[in-house]
Coordinates of C-alpha atoms and ligand atoms in Angstrom, one line a residue:
X1 CA -0.2 0.3 0.3
X2 CA 1.5 3.7 -0.9
X3 CA 1.9 5.9 1.6
X4 CA -0.3 8.7 1.2
X5 CA -0.4 11.3 4.1
X6 CA 1.8 14.4 3.6
X7 CA 1.1 15.4 7.3
X8 CA 2.0 13.4 10.5
X9 CA -0.4 14.8 13.0
X10 CA -1.5 12.4 15.2
X11 CA -1.5 8.4 15.8
X12 CA -5.0 8.2 16.7
X13 CA -6.0 8.6 12.6
X14 CA -3.0 6.1 11.6
X15 CA -3.9 2.9 10.3
X16 CA -2.2 -0.5 12.1
X17 CA -1.1 -1.1 8.3
X18 CA 0.0 3.0 8.0
X19 CA 2.0 2.6 11.5
X20 CA 4.0 -1.0 10.1
X21 CA 4.9 1.2 7.1
X22 CA 6.9 3.9 9.1
X23 CA 8.0 0.9 11.4
X24 CA 9.5 -1.1 8.3
X25 CA 11.0 2.6 6.7
X26 CA 13.0 3.0 10.7
X27 CA 14.2 -0.4 10.4
X28 CA 15.9 0.2 6.9
X29 CA 17.3 3.8 7.9
X30 CA 18.6 2.1 11.3
X31 CA 20.5 0.0 10.0
X32 CA 22.1 3.2 8.3
X33 CA 23.2 4.4 12.0
X34 CA 25.7 2.4 12.1
X35 CA 29.1 2.7 11.7
X36 CA 29.9 2.6 8.1
X37 CA 26.3 2.8 7.2
X38 CA 25.2 3.9 4.1
X39 CA 24.4 8.0 3.8
X40 CA 20.8 8.3 1.9
X41 CA 21.0 11.6 0.6
X42 CA 17.0 11.7 -0.2
X43 CA 16.0 14.8 0.9
X44 CA 19.0 17.1 -0.9
X45 CA 17.6 20.8 -1.3
X46 CA 14.6 20.5 0.6
X47 CA 14.7 22.9 3.7
X48 CA 13.0 22.1 7.0
X49 CA 11.9 24.1 9.5
X50 CA 11.8 22.9 13.3
X51 CA 9.3 25.2 14.7
X52 CA 9.7 24.8 18.6
X53 CA 7.7 26.7 20.3
X54 CA 8.3 24.8 23.7
X55 CA 11.0 23.4 25.3
X56 CA 13.0 20.0 24.0
X57 CA 16.2 18.3 24.0
X58 CA 15.5 14.8 22.2
X59 CA 12.6 15.5 19.7
X60 CA 14.0 18.6 18.9
X61 CA 18.0 17.1 18.1
X62 CA 16.6 13.9 16.8
X63 CA 14.8 15.4 13.8
X64 CA 18.1 17.7 13.2
X65 CA 19.7 14.8 12.8
X66 CA 17.2 13.1 11.0
X67 CA 16.9 15.9 8.8
X68 CA 20.8 16.1 7.8
X69 CA 20.7 12.0 7.8
X70 CA 18.0 11.9 4.5
X71 CA 20.6 15.5 3.2
X72 CA 17.9 17.9 3.9
X73 CA 19.0 21.7 4.8
X74 CA 17.4 22.4 8.8
X75 CA 16.5 26.0 9.9
X76 CA 16.4 25.8 13.9
X77 CA 13.5 28.4 15.1
X78 CA 15.0 30.3 18.2
X79 CA 11.6 31.5 19.7
X80 CA 13.3 33.2 22.1
X81 CA 14.4 36.0 19.9
X82 CA 12.1 35.7 17.1
X83 CA 9.1 38.0 16.3
X84 CA 6.3 35.9 18.2
X85 CA 7.5 37.6 21.5
X86 CA 6.6 40.7 19.8
X87 CA 3.3 39.4 19.3
X88 CA 3.5 38.0 16.2
X89 CA 0.2 35.1 15.6
X90 CA 1.4 31.6 14.9
X91 CA -0.8 31.8 11.7
X92 CA 1.9 34.5 10.4
X93 CA 4.6 32.9 12.0
X94 CA 4.0 29.7 10.0
X95 CA 3.2 31.3 6.6
X96 CA 6.3 33.2 6.6
X97 CA 8.3 30.4 6.9
X98 CA 6.3 28.6 4.1
X99 CA 7.0 32.1 1.9
X100 CA 10.3 31.7 2.7
X101 CA 10.5 28.3 0.8
X102 CA 10.7 26.3 3.5
X103 CA 9.6 22.3 2.3
X104 CA 8.1 20.8 5.3
X105 CA 7.7 23.0 8.8
X106 CA 8.5 20.3 12.5
X107 CA 6.1 21.7 15.1
X108 CA 5.8 21.6 18.7
X109 CA 3.1 23.7 20.0
X110 CA 1.6 24.2 23.8
X111 CA -1.7 24.4 21.8
X112 CA -3.1 21.5 21.4
X113 CA -4.5 21.1 17.6
X114 CA -1.9 24.0 16.3
X115 CA -0.2 20.9 13.9
X116 CA -3.7 20.4 12.2
X117 CA -4.3 23.9 11.9
X118 CA -1.6 24.7 10.6
X119 CA -2.1 21.6 8.4
X120 CA -5.1 23.3 6.9
X121 CA -3.9 26.6 5.8
X122 CA -0.1 25.7 4.7
X123 CA 0.9 23.8 1.1
X124 CA 3.5 22.4 2.9
X125 CA 3.4 18.9 5.0
X126 CA 3.3 19.5 8.6
X127 CA 4.9 17.4 11.2
X128 CA 3.7 16.8 14.6
X129 CA 6.4 17.1 17.7
X130 CA 4.6 17.4 20.6
X131 CA 1.1 19.7 20.7
X132 CA -0.5 20.8 24.4
X133 CA -1.7 17.6 26.3
X134 CA -2.9 16.2 23.2
X135 CA -0.4 13.8 20.7
X136 CA 3.1 13.2 20.2
X137 CA 2.9 11.2 17.3
X138 CA 6.9 10.2 16.7
X139 CA 7.6 9.3 20.6
X140 CA 4.5 7.1 20.3
X141 CA 5.7 5.9 17.1
X142 CA 9.5 5.3 19.0
X143 CA 8.4 3.6 21.4
X144 CA 6.2 1.2 19.8
X145 CA 9.0 0.6 17.6
X146 CA 11.4 -0.3 20.8
X147 CA 9.4 -2.5 22.1
X148 CA 9.1 -4.5 19.1
X149 CA 12.3 -4.9 18.7
X150 CA 12.5 -6.5 21.9
X151 CA 9.4 -8.4 22.3
X152 CA 8.4 -9.2 18.3
X153 CA 4.8 -8.8 17.4
X154 CA 3.1 -6.6 20.3
X155 CA 0.0 -8.3 20.0
X156 CA -1.7 -9.8 23.0
X157 CA 1.9 -8.0 24.6
X158 CA 0.8 -6.4 28.3
X159 CA 2.0 -3.2 29.1
X160 CA 1.7 -1.0 31.5
X161 CA 1.8 3.1 31.7
X162 CA 2.4 4.3 35.1
X163 CA 2.6 8.2 36.0
X164 CA 0.7 11.3 34.6
X165 CA -1.7 9.9 32.0
X166 CA -4.2 12.9 32.0
X167 CA -1.5 15.2 31.0
X168 CA 0.2 13.5 29.1
X169 CA 0.5 13.7 24.9
X170 CA 3.1 10.9 25.2
X171 CA 0.5 8.4 26.6
X172 CA -2.1 9.3 24.2
X173 CA -0.2 8.6 21.4
X174 CA 1.0 5.2 23.1
X175 CA -2.2 4.4 23.7
X176 CA -3.2 4.8 20.2
X177 CA -0.2 2.7 18.4
X178 CA -0.3 0.5 21.1
X179 CA -3.9 -0.6 21.0
X180 CA -3.8 -0.9 17.1
X181 CA -0.7 -3.2 17.3
X182 CA -3.0 -5.0 19.5
X183 CA -1.0 -4.7 22.9
X184 CA -2.9 -5.1 26.0
X185 CA -2.4 -1.9 28.2
X186 CA -2.9 -0.8 31.4
X187 CA -2.6 2.6 32.9
X188 CA -1.7 3.2 36.5
X189 CA -1.5 6.4 38.6
X190 CA -3.7 8.3 40.7
X191 CA -7.4 8.6 40.3
X192 CA -7.3 11.9 39.5
X193 CA -4.3 11.6 37.0
X194 CA -5.4 8.3 35.7
X195 CA -9.4 8.6 35.1
X196 CA -11.4 5.8 34.6
X197 CA -12.9 7.8 31.6
X198 CA -10.1 6.5 29.6
X199 CA -11.0 2.9 29.2
X200 CA -13.1 4.3 26.3
X201 CA -9.8 4.0 24.6
X202 CA -9.7 0.5 24.6
X203 CA -7.3 0.4 27.9
X204 CA -7.2 -0.8 31.4
X205 CA -7.1 1.8 34.4
X206 CA -5.5 0.3 37.5
X207 CA -4.6 2.2 41.3
X208 CA -3.1 -1.0 41.6
X209 CA 0.5 -0.4 40.6
X210 CA 1.6 -4.1 42.7
X211 CA -0.5 -6.0 40.9
X212 CA -0.4 -4.0 37.3
X213 CA 3.7 -4.6 37.8
X214 CA 3.7 -8.6 38.2
X215 CA 2.3 -8.6 35.2
X216 CA 3.7 -6.6 32.9
X217 CA 6.1 -7.1 30.2
X218 CA 6.5 -3.3 29.3
X219 CA 6.4 -0.6 31.9
X220 CA 6.7 2.8 30.5
X221 CA 7.0 5.4 33.4
X222 CA 5.9 9.4 32.5
X223 CA 6.8 12.4 34.5
X224 CA 4.8 14.6 36.0
X225 CA 3.5 17.1 34.1
X226 CA 3.7 20.4 35.9
X227 CA 3.8 22.8 33.0
X228 CA -0.2 21.7 32.1
X229 CA -1.4 21.3 35.8
X230 CA -3.4 23.9 36.4
X231 CA -4.2 23.0 40.0
X232 CA -2.4 19.9 42.2
X233 CA -3.4 16.5 41.3
X234 CA -1.7 15.0 44.2
X235 CA -0.6 16.4 47.9
X236 CA 2.9 16.3 47.1
X237 CA 5.7 15.0 44.8
X238 CA 6.9 13.5 47.6
X239 CA 3.3 11.7 48.2
X240 CA 3.3 11.0 44.2
X241 CA 6.7 8.7 44.6
X242 CA 5.9 7.2 47.9
X243 CA 2.6 5.3 46.4
X244 CA 4.0 5.6 42.9
X245 CA 7.6 5.8 41.8
X246 CA 9.5 3.0 40.3
X247 CA 11.6 1.7 43.1
X248 CA 13.8 -1.0 43.5
X249 CA 11.2 -2.8 45.9
X250 CA 8.1 -2.1 43.4
X251 CA 10.7 -3.1 40.5
X252 CA 11.0 -6.3 42.5
X253 CA 7.3 -7.0 41.8
X254 CA 8.1 -7.2 37.7
X255 CA 8.6 -10.3 35.5
X256 CA 12.2 -10.2 35.1
X257 CA 12.7 -10.4 31.8
X258 CA 10.2 -6.7 31.8
X259 CA 11.9 -3.7 29.9
X260 CA 11.9 -0.5 31.8
X261 CA 11.0 3.0 29.9
X262 CA 10.5 6.4 30.2
X263 CA 10.2 9.0 27.0
X264 CA 12.5 11.7 28.7
X265 CA 13.0 14.1 30.2
X266 CA 13.6 11.8 33.4
X267 CA 12.6 13.3 37.2
X268 CA 14.7 10.9 39.3
X269 CA 14.0 9.6 42.4
X270 CA 10.2 10.7 41.9
X271 CA 9.0 8.5 39.1
X272 CA 11.4 6.5 39.0
X273 CA 14.8 5.9 41.3
X274 CA 18.2 6.4 39.1
X275 CA 19.4 2.5 40.0
X276 CA 16.4 1.4 37.7
X277 CA 16.9 4.4 34.7
X278 CA 20.3 3.4 34.5
X279 CA 19.6 0.1 35.0
X280 CA 20.1 -3.1 32.8
X281 CA 16.2 -3.6 32.2
X282 CA 16.3 -0.1 31.2
X283 CA 15.8 0.8 27.3
X284 CA 15.7 4.5 27.7
X285 CA 18.7 5.5 25.7
X286 CA 17.6 2.9 23.2
X287 CA 14.3 4.8 22.3
X288 CA 16.8 7.8 22.1
X289 CA 18.4 6.6 19.3
X290 CA 15.3 5.2 17.5
X291 CA 13.8 8.6 17.6
X292 CA 16.5 9.6 14.6
X293 CA 15.8 6.4 12.6
X294 CA 11.6 7.0 13.1
X295 CA 11.7 10.2 12.2
X296 CA 14.0 9.9 9.1
X297 CA 11.2 7.2 8.3
X298 CA 8.4 9.7 9.3
X299 CA 9.9 12.8 7.3
X300 CA 10.8 10.5 4.2
X301 CA 7.3 9.1 4.0
X302 CA 5.9 12.8 4.5
X303 CA 7.7 14.2 1.6
X304 CA 6.7 12.0 -0.9
X305 CA 9.7 9.6 -0.9
X306 CA 9.6 6.2 -2.8
X307 CA 10.1 3.3 -1.5
X308 CA 12.8 2.4 -4.3
X309 CA 14.6 5.2 -2.7
X310 CA 15.1 3.4 0.5
X311 CA 19.1 1.8 0.9
X312 CA 18.9 -2.1 0.7
Ligands
CP1 N1 10.5 13.1 25.1 C1 10.8 14.3 24.4 O1 9.6 15.1 23.6 O2 11.8 14.7 25.0 P1 11.6 16.5 24.8 O3 10.8 17.3 24.9 O4 13.0 16.4 25.3 O5 11.7 16.3 23.6

């Protein structure tokens, strides 16, 4: 089935076949990341603007790396020194970037729906790098890619997502991808951050950490998204950690083969202790590396790349 989308806005709208197609291209691109791997300048002559209006380390750098490995010119956007500080709107900013002959925009923005909005007013592809608490599609793609590398086919695999689900775009994108790939997803955390309404997305909700961990083949930790919470959803960070933080004692409830994931940034000692984040079951830095291959696949496909251009 040929790839037909110009934009990547959400994983909610992708089919399983489309997710498989991105993963398949990412597997090819991952081989090119090895020492001596072939360069793939299929986007030579294209210009990609990384319009990041919220902070980022991993996503922005991985999109930079991905675009450069594909031969594209990458223009970073420095929000602090841009005319957004003088009141220029997102629409005007984006239309000016298009007028400056950009071929593609990668956007991170605090407002849910801002990538969809740009996709409706621009003629160039728009890639969502995280929009508010809505979605972070490339994170969901790289997380599921990493799980498949460790577990194979995800049908029936038990994945626990633990933490601040309510305000997490990473959780939403993972829920959409994992349910399409057939995984059994359980969301765990305090009821204020993991409301029962999430069951409408085809997942289980649990507040029994021990029971959920005992069954898990993957446990994904999420940080508390203070920047999106208007009011406290638990008495204190210390109390959250005492109830739901992953420490050595709680990790002993896990199946010894279970893998530990985190999208970053990590708040060490809050949602996860360092000895687990850095331990042998952690695949956190593999997630980061896989982020380059997955974003190469997304940029390649949305720019109109054809299968015959993929390296063999
Ligand atoms: N996982 C993630 O989105 O990290 P950054 O905020 O550093 O991009």
